[in-house]
C-alpha positions as semicolon CSV with decimal commas, in nm:
position;residue;x (nm);y (nm);z (nm)
1;M;3,229;0,573;-1,248
2;R;3,148;0,518;-0,880
3;V;2,991;0,182;-0,817
4;K;2,792;0,125;-0,501
5;E;2,801;-0,213;-0,335
6;L;2,582;-0,285;-0,036
7;H;2,736;-0,416;0,282
8;P;2,587;-0,742;0,417
9;L;2,421;-0,535;0,693
10;C;2,186;-0,424;0,412
11;C;2,169;-0,065;0,536
12;I;2,532;0,048;0,492
13;T;2,658;0,146;0,148
14;L;3,022;0,104;0,065
15;E;3,158;0,323;-0,214
16;S;3,460;0,231;-0,416
17;P;3,610;0,482;-0,659
18;H;3,716;0,212;-0,901
19;G;3,414;-0,014;-0,903
20;I;3,361;-0,354;-0,752
21;N;3,670;-0,542;-0,638
22;N;3,872;-0,221;-0,684
23;K;3,926;-0,288;-1,053
24;S;3,980;0,016;-1,264
25;P;3,719;0,072;-1,536
26;E;4,005;0,162;-1,769
27;E;4,130;-0,199;-1,781
28;P;4,019;-0,390;-2,091
29;V;3,768;-0,670;-2,048
30;T;3,942;-0,982;-2,170
31;T;3,808;-1,222;-1,912
32;A;3,824;-1,590;-1,992
33;L;3,485;-1,716;-1,879
34;T;3,398;-2,068;-1,782
35;R;3,081;-2,156;-1,972
36;S;2,851;-2,447;-1,921
37;R;2,500;-2,528;-2,026
38;S;2,393;-2,571;-1,664
39;L;2,589;-2,553;-1,346
40;P;2,627;-2,887;-1,165
41;A;2,527;-2,889;-0,800
42;K;2,864;-3,020;-0,685
43;S;3,044;-2,719;-0,827
44;L;2,873;-2,491;-0,581
45;I;2,837;-2,695;-0,267
46;G;3,125;-2,602;-0,048
47;G;3,252;-2,347;-0,303
48;S;3,488;-2,062;-0,223
49;E;3,385;-1,705;-0,140
50;S;3,526;-1,575;-0,470
51;E;3,297;-1,790;-0,682
52;T;3,057;-1,592;-0,900
53;V;2,752;-1,719;-1,089
54;A;2,595;-1,527;-1,376
55;G;2,347;-1,570;-1,655
56;I;2,038;-1,441;-1,827
57;L;1,697;-1,491;-1,667
58;Y;1,355;-1,373;-1,776
59;K;1,190;-1,145;-1,521
60;W;0,819;-1,067;-1,512
61;T;0,780;-0,688;-1,520
62;N;0,416;-0,597;-1,582
63;F;0,129;-0,669;-1,818
64;G;0,246;-0,407;-2,063
65;K;0,602;-0,541;-2,096
66;G;0,557;-0,904;-1,992
67;W;0,870;-1,117;-1,951
68;R;1,197;-0,929;-2,010
69;S;1,548;-1,070;-2,016
70;R;1,780;-0,942;-1,746
71;W;2,146;-1,005;-1,671
72;F;2,176;-1,163;-1,322
73;L;2,496;-1,176;-1,120
74;L;2,529;-1,376;-0,797
75;R;2,834;-1,272;-0,598
76;N;2,924;-1,238;-0,230
77;G;2,573;-1,327;-0,112
78;I;2,415;-1,058;-0,328
79;L;2,204;-1,116;-0,639
80;S;2,201;-0,813;-0,869
81;Y;2,039;-0,768;-1,206
82;S;2,050;-0,518;-1,490
83;K;1,873;-0,440;-1,813
84;I;2,023;-0,573;-2,135
85;R;1,985;-0,296;-2,390
86;R;2,261;-0,407;-2,632
87;P;2,498;-0,702;-2,606
88;E;2,799;-0,478;-2,666
89;N;2,711;-0,276;-2,356
90;L;2,705;-0,580;-2,131
91;N;3,003;-0,520;-1,903
92;L;2,914;-0,639;-1,553
93;L;3,215;-0,855;-1,474
94;S;3,564;-0,771;-1,359
95;P;3,860;-0,909;-1,558
96;S;3,978;-1,132;-1,272
97;D;3,637;-1,285;-1,196
98;D;3,608;-1,661;-1,213
99;V;3,253;-1,670;-1,347
100;R;3,032;-1,972;-1,397
101;L;2,755;-1,918;-1,649
102;I;2,418;-2,089;-1,646
103;G;2,241;-2,161;-1,971
104;D;2,330;-2,165;-2,340
105;I;2,184;-1,824;-2,414
106;S;2,409;-1,664;-2,152
107;G;2,717;-1,804;-2,319
108;E;2,598;-1,701;-2,666
109;R;2,533;-1,345;-2,553
110;L;2,878;-1,317;-2,397
111;S;3,040;-1,468;-2,705
112;R;2,895;-1,188;-2,912
113;M;3,011;-0,945;-2,647
114;D;3,366;-1,081;-2,662
115;S;3,371;-1,030;-3,038
116;C;3,275;-0,663;-3,008
117;S;3,554;-0,411;-3,017
118;G;3,589;-0,072;-2,857
119;R;3,525;0,056;-2,510
120;R;3,200;-0,053;-2,342
121;K;2,992;0,138;-2,091
122;Q;2,926;0,007;-1,744
123;Q;2,573;-0,133;-1,730
124;K;2,347;0,017;-1,461
125;T;2,231;-0,217;-1,186
126;V;1,856;-0,176;-1,135
127;G;1,793;-0,429;-0,857
128;I;1,977;-0,586;-0,565
129;V;1,863;-0,875;-0,345
130;H;2,044;-0,976;-0,025
131;L;1,999;-1,349;0,000
132;K;2,050;-1,365;0,376
133;V;1,727;-1,176;0,432
134;S;1,536;-1,323;0,139
135;S;1,381;-1,655;0,049
136;F;1,309;-1,845;-0,271
137;R;1,083;-2,118;-0,396
138;E;1,022;-2,305;-0,720
139;S;0,689;-2,282;-0,899
140;K;0,463;-2,585;-0,882
141;S;0,271;-2,492;-1,196
142;D;0,568;-2,418;-1,426
143;D;0,888;-2,625;-1,415
144;R;1,095;-2,334;-1,551
145;K;0,982;-2,066;-1,306
146;F;1,090;-1,978;-0,953
147;Y;1,035;-1,694;-0,709
148;I;1,260;-1,484;-0,487
149;F;1,084;-1,311;-0,196
150;T;1,199;-1,003;-0,009
151;A;1,013;-0,788;0,240
152;T;0,921;-0,534;-0,028
153;K;0,866;-0,730;-0,347
154;T;0,854;-1,068;-0,516
155;L;1,073;-1,147;-0,817
156;H;0,912;-1,381;-1,071
157;L;1,190;-1,544;-1,274
158;R;1,195;-1,795;-1,558
159;T;1,472;-1,996;-1,720
160;D;1,505;-2,162;-2,061
161;S;1,507;-2,518;-1,927
162;I;1,435;-2,730;-1,622
163;S;1,805;-2,796;-1,562
164;D;1,882;-2,423;-1,569
165;R;1,625;-2,360;-1,299
166;A;1,772;-2,636;-1,085
167;A;2,119;-2,487;-1,128
168;W;2,004;-2,141;-1,023
169;L;1,819;-2,275;-0,718
170;Q;2,123;-2,476;-0,614
171;A;2,343;-2,168;-0,655
172;L;2,108;-1,962;-0,441
173;A;2,089;-2,229;-0,172
174;S;2,465;-2,275;-0,158
175;T;2,536;-1,902;-0,152
176;K;2,310;-1,851;0,150
177;C;2,514;-2,111;0,337
178;I;2,853;-1,975;0,227
179;F;2,787;-1,607;0,302
180;P;2,610;-1,572;0,636
181;L;2,510;-1,231;0,763
182;R;2,778;-1,075;0,979
183;S;2,677;-1,103;1,343
184;L;2,581;-0,786;1,523
185;N;2,659;-0,923;1,868
186;G;2,997;-0,753;1,865
187;D;3,068;-0,414;2,015
188;F;2,953;-0,155;1,763
189;S;2,861;0,104;2,021
190;F;3,005;0,446;2,067
191;I;2,900;0,632;2,382
192;P;2,994;0,999;2,391
193;P;3,143;1,095;2,728
194;K;2,887;1,261;2,954
195;D;3,149;1,496;3,099
196;L;3,274;1,606;2,758
197;S;3,392;1,966;2,788
198;I;3,604;2,223;2,612
199;S;3,861;2,469;2,747
200;T;3,847;2,835;2,648
201;E;4,167;2,942;2,824
202;R;4,380;2,954;2,508
203;L;4,114;3,154;2,330
204;K;4,088;3,410;2,612
205;T;4,467;3,441;2,634
206;R;4,495;3,503;2,262
207;L;4,220;3,765;2,269
208;H;4,382;3,942;2,563
209;E;4,709;3,951;2,370
210;E;4,524;4,132;2,090
211;G;4,419;4,397;2,341
212;M;4,045;4,317;2,346
213;N;3,845;4,427;2,650
214;E;3,705;4,177;2,900
215;N;3,341;4,212;2,789
216;L;3,426;4,123;2,429
217;V;3,640;3,830;2,548
218;K;3,349;3,694;2,754
219;E;3,112;3,736;2,461
220;C;3,346;3,538;2,233
221;E;3,379;3,271;2,501
222;Q;3,000;3,239;2,527
223;I;2,968;3,207;2,149
224;M;3,223;2,927;2,145
225;L;3,060;2,744;2,438
226;S;2,719;2,778;2,273
227;E;2,847;2,633;1,944
228;F;3,011;2,347;2,131
229;S;2,693;2,274;2,324
230;E;2,493;2,257;2,001
231;M;2,750;2,026;1,842
232;H;2,749;1,803;2,150
233;G;2,371;1,777;2,128
234;Q;2,390;1,675;1,764
235;V;2,645;1,405;1,849
236;K;2,413;1,269;2,117
237;L;2,124;1,268;1,873
238;L;2,329;1,083;1,611
239;H;2,435;0,835;1,877
240;E;2,072;0,766;1,970
241;E;1,975;0,717;1,606
242;R;2,272;0,485;1,550
243;T;2,186;0,286;1,861
244;N;1,825;0,248;1,748
245;L;1,944;0,135;1,405
246;L;2,176;-0,127;1,551
247;D;1,901;-0,249;1,786
248;A;1,669;-0,288;1,490
249;L;1,936;-0,476;1,295
250;R;1,999;-0,706;1,590
251;Q;1,628;-0,782;1,610
252;L;1,627;-0,842;1,236
253;E;1,915;-1,086;1,264
254;A;1,759;-1,262;1,564
255;A;1,429;-1,303;1,383
256;N;1,610;-1,421;1,072
257;L;1,811;-1,681;1,260
258;E;1,506;-1,797;1,454
259;V;1,300;-1,853;1,142
260;G;1,593;-1,981;0,943
261;A;1,664;-2,245;1,206
262;S;1,333;-2,409;1,126
263;G;1,392;-2,400;0,750
264;K;1,579;-2,659;0,548
265;H;1,698;-2,741;0,198
266;E;1,595;-3,061;0,031
267;F;1,803;-3,170;-0,267
268;S;1,692;-3,434;-0,511
269;S;1,768;-3,513;-0,872
270;L;1,857;-3,234;-1,111
271;G;1,545;-3,049;-1,218
272;R;1,328;-3,195;-0,943
273;G;1,492;-3,041;-0,635
274;K;1,261;-2,871;-0,385
275;Y;1,382;-2,570;-0,190
276;S;1,208;-2,442;0,120
277;E;1,396;-2,150;0,268
278;C;1,206;-1,976;0,546
279;S;1,441;-1,686;0,614
280;T;1,234;-1,395;0,495
281;T;1,247;-1,104;0,735
282;A;1,127;-0,746;0,745
283;S;1,429;-0,615;0,563
284;S;1,410;-0,441;0,230
285;D;1,601;-0,453;-0,091
286;G;1,885;-0,216;-0,149
287;K;1,712;-0,065;-0,455
288;Q;1,369;-0,033;-0,604
289;E;1,301;-0,149;-0,959
290;F;1,298;0,183;-1,138
291;E;1,197;0,031;-1,468
292;D;0,891;-0,142;-1,323
293;V;0,761;0,084;-1,048
294;S;0,632;0,431;-1,121
295;E;0,631;0,721;-0,877
296;E;0,264;0,661;-0,803
297;D;0,318;0,297;-0,708
298;E;0,368;0,195;-0,351
299;P;0,620;-0,077;-0,260
300;S;0,451;-0,413;-0,220
301;F;0,446;-0,580;0,120
302;H;0,373;-0,947;0,164
303;D;0,325;-1,132;0,488
304;T;0,556;-1,428;0,540
305;K;0,264;-1,669;0,539
306;E;0,173;-1,556;0,187
307;F;0,521;-1,629;0,057
308;F;0,494;-2,005;0,081
309;N;0,141;-2,055;-0,047
310;E;0,140;-2,157;-0,410
311;P;-0,116;-1,960;-0,613
312;N;-0,418;-2,178;-0,694
313;V;-0,457;-2,023;-1,037
314;G;-0,253;-2,112;-1,337
315;S;-0,247;-1,814;-1,568
316;E;-0,009;-1,520;-1,542
317;S;-0,293;-1,268;-1,523
318;N;-0,458;-1,448;-1,234
319;L;-0,120;-1,481;-1,070
320;A;-0,090;-1,106;-1,058
321;I;-0,442;-1,061;-0,924
322;S;-0,377;-1,303;-0,637
323;G;-0,101;-1,080;-0,507
324;H;0,217;-1,251;-0,630
325;A;0,317;-0,996;-0,892
326;D;0,326;-0,621;-0,922
327;I;-0,011;-0,485;-1,037
328;K;0,006;-0,163;-1,234
329;R;-0,287;0,048;-1,119
330;R;-0,421;0,322;-1,341
331;T;-0,361;0,687;-1,257
332;K;-0,651;0,847;-1,450
333;L;-0,999;0,772;-1,575
334;P;-1,058;0,695;-1,944
335;D;-1,098;0,997;-2,169
336;P;-1,473;1,079;-2,216
337;A;-1,619;0,935;-2,533
338;E;-1,863;1,225;-2,572
339;K;-1,911;1,579;-2,447
340;E;-2,097;1,599;-2,119
341;K;-2,418;1,803;-2,098
342;G;-2,490;2,000;-1,782
343;V;-2,818;1,948;-1,596
344;S;-3,011;2,219;-1,415
345;L;-3,150;2,112;-1,080
346;W;-3,428;2,368;-1,112
347;S;-3,534;2,237;-1,453
348;M;-3,534;1,884;-1,320
349;I;-3,764;1,980;-1,032
350;K;-3,989;2,185;-1,266
351;D;-4,025;1,896;-1,511
352;N;-4,134;1,660;-1,234
353;V;-4,387;1,876;-1,050
354;G;-4,682;1,666;-0,939
355;K;-4,503;1,337;-0,996
356;D;-4,418;1,070;-0,741
357;L;-4,057;1,163;-0,668
358;T;-3,978;0,811;-0,551
359;R;-4,023;0,703;-0,914
360;V;-3,817;0,987;-1,063
361;C;-3,484;0,871;-1,200
362;L;-3,214;1,129;-1,130
363;P;-2,986;1,188;-1,429
364;V;-2,650;1,015;-1,419
365;Y;-2,494;1,363;-1,421
366;F;-2,532;1,371;-1,041
367;N;-2,332;1,047;-0,995
368;E;-1,963;0,971;-0,973
369;P;-1,838;0,649;-1,140
370;I;-1,817;0,440;-0,822
371;S;-2,082;0,271;-0,608
372;S;-2,151;0,301;-0,235
373;L;-1,993;-0,043;-0,196
374;Q;-1,668;0,090;-0,341
375;K;-1,704;0,408;-0,136
376;C;-1,680;0,191;0,178
377;F;-1,342;0,066;0,064
378;E;-1,217;0,425;0,036
379;D;-1,204;0,428;0,417
380;L;-0,917;0,177;0,386
381;E;-0,696;0,406;0,177
382;Y;-0,469;0,468;0,476
383;S;-0,473;0,109;0,603
384;Y;-0,101;0,139;0,682
385;L;-0,215;0,314;1,001
386;L;-0,371;-0,013;1,115
387;D;-0,057;-0,206;1,020
388;R;0,138;0,041;1,232
389;A;-0,112;0,012;1,517
390;Y;-0,076;-0,366;1,511
391;E;0,302;-0,345;1,536
392;Y;0,289;-0,091;1,821
393;G;0,051;-0,308;2,019
394;K;0,261;-0,613;1,948
395;S;0,562;-0,437;2,100
396;G;0,362;-0,336;2,410
397;N;0,287;0,027;2,322
398;G;-0,091;0,042;2,367
399;L;-0,103;0,423;2,357
400;L;0,047;0,451;2,009
401;R;-0,183;0,172;1,893
402;A;-0,486;0,372;2,010
403;L;-0,349;0,690;1,851
404;N;-0,304;0,523;1,512
405;V;-0,653;0,374;1,532
406;A;-0,787;0,725;1,594
407;A;-0,589;0,857;1,296
408;F;-0,736;0,581;1,080
409;A;-1,091;0,668;1,190
410;V;-1,032;1,031;1,086
411;S;-0,844;0,959;0,762
412;G;-1,149;0,809;0,593
413;Y;-1,305;1,157;0,565
414;A;-1,014;1,309;0,371
415;S;-1,139;1,181;0,034
416;T;-1,474;1,363;0,072
417;E;-1,321;1,709;0,027
418;G;-1,437;1,852;-0,304
419;R;-1,654;1,548;-0,386
420;H;-1,993;1,683;-0,491
421;C;-2,136;1,388;-0,683
422;K;-2,314;1,096;-0,520
423;P;-2,206;0,734;-0,561
424;F;-2,433;0,483;-0,734
425;N;-2,689;0,321;-0,508
426;P;-2,618;-0,057;-0,526
427;L;-2,881;-0,309;-0,626
428;L;-2,992;-0,564;-0,369
429;G;-2,729;-0,838;-0,364
430;E;-2,468;-0,626;-0,544
431;T;-2,112;-0,692;-0,421
432;Y;-1,763;-0,550;-0,450
433;E;-1,424;-0,706;-0,384
434;A;-1,084;-0,538;-0,353
435;D;-0,769;-0,749;-0,351
436;F;-0,477;-0,511;-0,291
437;P;-0,165;-0,717;-0,215
438;E;0,051;-0,404;-0,240
439;K;-0,137;-0,275;0,067
440;G;-0,160;-0,617;0,229
441;I;-0,542;-0,613;0,247
442;R;-0,848;-0,792;0,108
443;F;-1,189;-0,624;0,122
444;F;-1,541;-0,741;0,046
445;S;-1,879;-0,565;0,069
446;E;-2,241;-0,648;-0,014
447;K;-2,573;-0,465;-0,012
448;V;-2,761;-0,674;0,244
449;S;-3,087;-0,478;0,271
450;H;-3,288;-0,258;0,034
451;H;-3,531;-0,102;0,281
452;P;-3,366;0,031;0,483
453;T;-3,054;0,049;0,265
454;V;-2,777;-0,135;0,450
455;I;-2,427;-0,209;0,322
456;A;-2,200;-0,455;0,505
457;C;-1,826;-0,489;0,462
458;H;-1,535;-0,700;0,584
459;C;-1,161;-0,641;0,545
460;E;-0,857;-0,849;0,643
461;G;-0,513;-0,697;0,690
462;K;-0,180;-0,780;0,846
463;G;-0,269;-0,877;1,202
464;W;-0,617;-0,720;1,204
465;K;-0,975;-0,746;1,078
466;F;-1,220;-0,464;1,014
467;W;-1,593;-0,499;0,959
468;G;-1,923;-0,317;0,996
469;D;-2,244;-0,209;0,828
470;T;-2,393;0,131;0,759
471;N;-2,742;0,269;0,709
472;L;-2,765;0,634;0,602
473;R;-3,052;0,844;0,736
474;S;-3,089;1,173;0,547
475;K;-3,281;1,491;0,625
476;F;-3,350;1,770;0,378
477;W;-3,343;2,118;0,529
478;G;-3,407;2,326;0,217
479;R;-3,058;2,454;0,152
480;S;-2,871;2,152;0,290
481;I;-2,890;1,776;0,324
482;Q;-2,785;1,616;0,653
483;V;-2,671;1,254;0,649
484;E;-2,648;1,055;0,973
485;P;-2,470;0,716;0,943
486;V;-2,624;0,446;1,158
487;G;-2,405;0,148;1,240
488;V;-2,098;0,034;1,432
489;L;-1,751;-0,021;1,286
490;T;-1,535;-0,283;1,454
491;L;-1,158;-0,328;1,441
492;E;-1,009;-0,642;1,597
493;F;-0,637;-0,719;1,624
494;D;-0,501;-1,072;1,630
495;D;-0,404;-1,035;1,996
496;G;-0,770;-0,981;2,093
497;E;-0,779;-0,602;2,136
498;V;-1,095;-0,451;1,989
499;F;-1,194;-0,094;1,902
500;Q;-1,545;0,015;1,800
501;W;-1,683;0,348;1,681
502;S;-1,958;0,509;1,475
503;K;-1,924;0,777;1,211
504;V;-2,018;1,141;1,267
505;T;-2,284;1,344;1,089
506;S;-2,214;1,478;0,738
507;T;-2,388;1,778;0,587
508;I;-2,391;1,902;0,228
509;Y;-2,453;2,278;0,209
510;N;-2,575;2,516;-0,064
511;I;-2,786;2,265;-0,250
512;I;-2,982;2,536;-0,434
513;L;-2,757;2,845;-0,443
514;G;-2,392;2,914;-0,368
515;K;-2,081;2,699;-0,371
516;L;-2,156;2,339;-0,281
517;Y;-1,942;2,198;0,000
518;C;-1,945;1,916;0,254
519;D;-1,864;1,923;0,624
520;H;-1,846;1,659;0,898
521;H;-1,935;1,737;1,258
522;G;-2,017;1,566;1,585
523;V;-1,844;1,352;1,847
524;M;-1,678;1,019;1,768
525;Q;-1,626;0,780;2,058
526;I;-1,367;0,510;1,988
527;R;-1,418;0,248;2,256
528;G;-1,139;0,002;2,335
529;N;-1,172;-0,318;2,536
530;R;-0,836;-0,280;2,710
531;Q;-0,635;0,011;2,844
532;Y;-0,718;0,300;2,610
533;S;-1,018;0,465;2,447
534;C;-1,048;0,785;2,247
535;M;-1,286;1,079;2,204
536;L;-1,272;1,300;1,894
537;K;-1,478;1,610;1,824
538;F;-1,533;1,720;1,463
539;K;-1,600;2,094;1,484
540;E;-1,892;2,217;1,274
541;Q;-1,796;2,482;1,025
542;S;-1,957;2,823;1,077
543;I;-2,023;3,092;0,816
544;L;-1,724;3,303;0,923
545;E;-1,495;3,010;1,003
546;R;-1,139;3,087;0,900
547;N;-0,996;2,752;1,006
548;P;-1,246;2,483;0,900
549;H;-1,239;2,104;0,923
550;Q;-1,087;2,096;1,273
551;V;-1,069;1,776;1,477
552;N;-0,972;1,781;1,846
553;G;-0,971;1,507;2,105
554;F;-0,776;1,293;2,345
555;V;-0,688;0,936;2,440
556;E;-0,765;0,833;2,795
557;D;-0,686;0,523;2,998
558;V;-0,928;0,307;3,197
559;A;-0,885;0,537;3,498
560;G;-1,005;0,837;3,297
561;Q;-0,662;1,001;3,282
562;K;-0,572;1,175;2,956
563;A;-0,273;0,999;2,801
564;A;-0,246;1,207;2,482
565;T;-0,405;1,505;2,308
566;I;-0,502;1,485;1,939
567;F;-0,561;1,775;1,700
568;G;-0,559;1,850;1,329
569;K;-0,791;1,861;1,026
570;W;-0,987;1,576;0,876
571;D;-0,890;1,684;0,522
572;D;-0,518;1,738;0,585
573;S;-0,330;1,588;0,882
574;L;-0,349;1,479;1,244
575;Y;-0,101;1,535;1,530
576;Y;-0,067;1,428;1,892
577;V;0,108;1,539;2,208
578;A;0,168;1,297;2,496
579;G;-0,024;1,381;2,813
580;D;-0,259;1,673;2,870
581;G;0,001;1,948;2,879
582;I;-0,091;2,133;2,559
583;S;-0,278;2,460;2,595
584;K;-0,592;2,544;2,395
585;S;-0,408;2,822;2,217
586;K;-0,165;2,571;2,069
587;V;-0,415;2,300;1,984
588;S;-0,405;2,382;1,614
589;D;-0,034;2,460;1,601
590;P;0,164;2,158;1,463
591;A;0,488;2,324;1,573
592;S;0,403;2,292;1,944
593;N;0,625;1,986;2,003
594;A;0,361;1,770;1,839
595;S;0,420;1,446;1,652
596;L;0,261;1,372;1,316
597;L;0,019;1,079;1,311
598;W;-0,124;1,100;0,961
599;K;-0,086;1,315;0,650
600;R;-0,321;1,313;0,352
601;T;-0,165;1,213;0,021
602;K;-0,136;1,477;-0,248
603;P;-0,423;1,507;-0,498
604;P;-0,365;1,351;-0,842
605;P;-0,248;1,565;-1,133
606;N;-0,533;1,437;-1,355
607;V;-0,826;1,606;-1,179
608;T;-1,178;1,559;-1,318
609;R;-1,503;1,717;-1,207
610;Y;-1,552;1,417;-0,977
611;N;-1,239;1,514;-0,777
612;L;-1,154;1,148;-0,720
613;T;-0,836;1,076;-0,527
614;S;-0,561;0,865;-0,683
615;F;-0,682;0,573;-0,473
616;A;-1,048;0,618;-0,570
617;T;-0,949;0,627;-0,938
618;T;-0,840;0,262;-0,912
619;L;-1,155;0,127;-0,745
620;N;-1,366;0,069;-1,057
621;E;-1,074;-0,049;-1,271
622;L;-1,085;-0,390;-1,435
623;T;-0,722;-0,499;-1,424
624;P;-0,617;-0,766;-1,679
625;G;-0,764;-1,106;-1,599
626;L;-0,994;-0,977;-1,325
627;Q;-1,325;-0,978;-1,510
628;E;-1,302;-1,353;-1,575
629;I;-1,294;-1,436;-1,202
630;L;-1,547;-1,184;-1,066
631;P;-1,901;-1,285;-0,969
632;P;-2,184;-1,141;-1,183
633;T;-2,285;-0,921;-0,886
634;D;-1,964;-0,714;-0,870
635;S;-2,002;-0,333;-0,903
636;R;-1,737;-0,319;-1,175
637;L;-1,973;-0,512;-1,405
638;R;-2,259;-0,265;-1,358
639;P;-2,327;-0,123;-1,707
640;D;-2,450;0,230;-1,619
641;Q;-2,153;0,290;-1,393
642;R;-1,912;0,161;-1,659
643;H;-2,068;0,382;-1,928
644;L;-2,036;0,687;-1,702
645;E;-1,669;0,613;-1,639
646;N;-1,609;0,587;-2,015
647;G;-1,788;0,917;-2,075
648;E;-2,079;0,752;-2,261
649;Y;-2,345;0,962;-2,091
650;E;-2,647;0,876;-2,306
651;K;-2,589;0,502;-2,263
652;A;-2,527;0,555;-1,891
653;N;-2,862;0,732;-1,849
654;L;-3,052;0,458;-2,037
655;E;-2,890;0,181;-1,833
656;K;-2,947;0,368;-1,508
657;Q;-3,319;0,401;-1,586
658;R;-3,340;0,030;-1,673
659;L;-3,166;-0,081;-1,354
660;E;-3,369;0,154;-1,133
661;R;-3,689;0,000;-1,270
662;R;-3,549;-0,335;-1,171
663;Q;-3,445;-0,193;-0,834
664;R;-3,811;-0,136;-0,746
665;M;-3,852;-0,513;-0,739
666;S;-3,605;-0,538;-0,453
667;R;-3,845;-0,449;-0,171
668;Q;-4,090;-0,721;-0,273
669;L;-3,800;-0,962;-0,317
670;Q;-3,676;-0,882;0,033
671;E;-4,022;-0,926;0,187
672;S;-4,045;-1,267;0,017
673;G;-3,761;-1,398;0,233
674;W;-3,447;-1,295;0,044
675;R;-3,122;-1,339;0,242
676;P;-2,773;-1,193;0,184
677;R;-2,529;-1,435;0,021
678;W;-2,212;-1,356;0,218
679;F;-2,328;-1,184;0,538
680;E;-2,575;-1,255;0,815
681;R;-2,705;-1,051;1,108
682;Q;-2,592;-1,182;1,446
683;G;-2,912;-1,064;1,613
684;E;-3,206;-0,833;1,542
685;S;-3,006;-0,528;1,656
686;E;-2,657;-0,658;1,585
687;T;-2,412;-0,590;1,303
688;F;-2,403;-0,795;0,985
689;K;-2,095;-1,018;0,991
690;Y;-1,914;-1,192;0,707
691;T;-1,993;-1,566;0,700
692;G;-1,693;-1,660;0,487
693;G;-1,659;-1,854;0,166
694;Y;-1,632;-1,571;-0,087
695;W;-1,259;-1,597;-0,159
696;E;-1,284;-1,976;-0,171
697;A;-1,566;-1,954;-0,427
698;R;-1,357;-1,704;-0,621
699;G;-1,067;-1,951;-0,634
700;H;-1,294;-2,218;-0,783
701;R;-1,491;-1,972;-1,003
702;N;-1,808;-2,108;-0,842
703;W;-2,077;-1,838;-0,868
704;D;-2,380;-2,065;-0,911
705;D;-2,562;-1,898;-0,621
706;C;-2,501;-1,544;-0,750
707;P;-2,785;-1,406;-0,970
708;D;-2,725;-1,196;-1,280
709;I;-2,861;-0,879;-1,119
710;F;-2,749;-0,653;-1,407
711;G;-2,910;-0,866;-1,677
712;E;-3,224;-0,811;-1,883
713;F;-3,574;-0,852;-1,744
714;T;-3,923;-0,817;-1,890
715;E;-4,155;-0,522;-1,836
716;E;-4,426;-0,764;-1,720
717;L;-4,199;-0,875;-1,439
718;A;-4,125;-0,513;-1,351
719;D;-4,496;-0,419;-1,345
720;S;-4,586;-0,717;-1,128
721;A;-4,319;-0,618;-0,881
């Protein structure tokens, strides 16, 4: 079996045909192991490089599996762990290893293993952590737990006793000191000679000896020179990639040493030691946790500041919600509880002839199981574009920052393709929160006005903030409905650069007859306060359009010079070409030396008639422990929307009618001096801005000022309103 061991550079894999330490797997495992209940601190401080620490720890996996025992091995600055399926299959140590075990249960397991006979299989390593580019911290709420942080995930670990935790933390601290990362300041470079050439004289001589004519000899010579030129180009390309990799690793090491210099270890009595290691960098683990992360999951990213803030909630479920554990998002809606009945639009209009249409309750059939507040958060599905824009601007590349902001502004429309149902109209004061630590963002929205209907939102990401409000003005043209968003969206980076834009017009066609579809058209101006701004044109789809959904535009500097050309489709992808050198005939051709900015994610395999994306499917989900900490105004607690998601259509219709009767009270409530709870308007014509305090109230479960807007109310109160 070939065993892979990662080099301390973290990106280079060393392969040994005989396993770790070059020990043959054929040799019998008869290792004499040094066992101890807990490992004293003095046995590791100043230890040798060959010292290995091992034992069994409990690792938090997910809410379905909970805490699972894993075999952990600390060796050569690398902490690896594996599943323990059967004790007799536990074979992670080489015969010559001098292993120190932590904990009684570890020794008991290995005792049973030693008593087993026969040949044992090599256990598969499922996770690797490089301690030089990781950090760790003990839990303040549980004296048996501690955390290990990497740039891609957080390991939540638990021991059997306080002394075992102290021993593991001391082992981790000592190992980081013993095995420093190899410096990259040495000469790793290889520069291919610029005058590298090849002689064809021997080839021509040999061909002449075979009696070939001169034309054929020259043709063979050209073939050889062409092949050599192509190979030389590939070598140069590999050299550039290798140079970029080494530059990135040097920056990684420099950042690691800079942060690590300010960190320190504090040792106290056994079981009460405090460890503060601030050496987390933007490196990643050597492997993903295949048993915990599905293909649909994205790797978690945590900012360094979040690593060293102890969660202010005590339970495991709340711990996961606050972003310190992997949250398993759902991939499909619940199976419908009853068969859905279709609704004819014509019959609905016929049955309501002569009635006040403002008091007609549309059947829930026309809704999708999310609210307009949650729909706002769908624009953040591709928030990684803003993370990327922040990093580009931080490194001084303002053009690529502007390009990624433009891609983000377009990406929000991708989820509208094939979506024919309308979201629920929120009640006045209704809110929605989205805490997505795996995306590094927190989002909050509130319905701040009933007439006109205005929704305000605020989102915080890694190095940026995004906020705005929207008021939809609709026009009915017989066969189509045109929706014009009114409002300004603002994106502000931590370095002070600001971009603002407004959404384009959306039109829903074939309301009465034909195939229903949606299109977006108009001009989007993305205004920046520094060097670059952007103009994007969403082309309106015509009847005979063979290439719909086109978006074209450009980024220009303050002098009005075009710095880049942008083209693509709002439902698929977006590309750019530097400068203004691309011809109109190649605007829609991605192969014209263009670079990809954004690509839409693939649709989910579990498609319903709502055509929700994988991201939208998670928006109305109540993850374990979430309902207990939400305010009573959150959209996920709205009963008609919840019934629709569960496929309980009769109950959904009844609840929708009840809440829409209550909704008619909102205008009078607003005229009586009602004010939004979490937003306020900066001026009469200005945007609503978040006033703060929501996440703090959430931490203290203080929702005294939040009314029960989904609760029961009397008919007398409804009539008086």
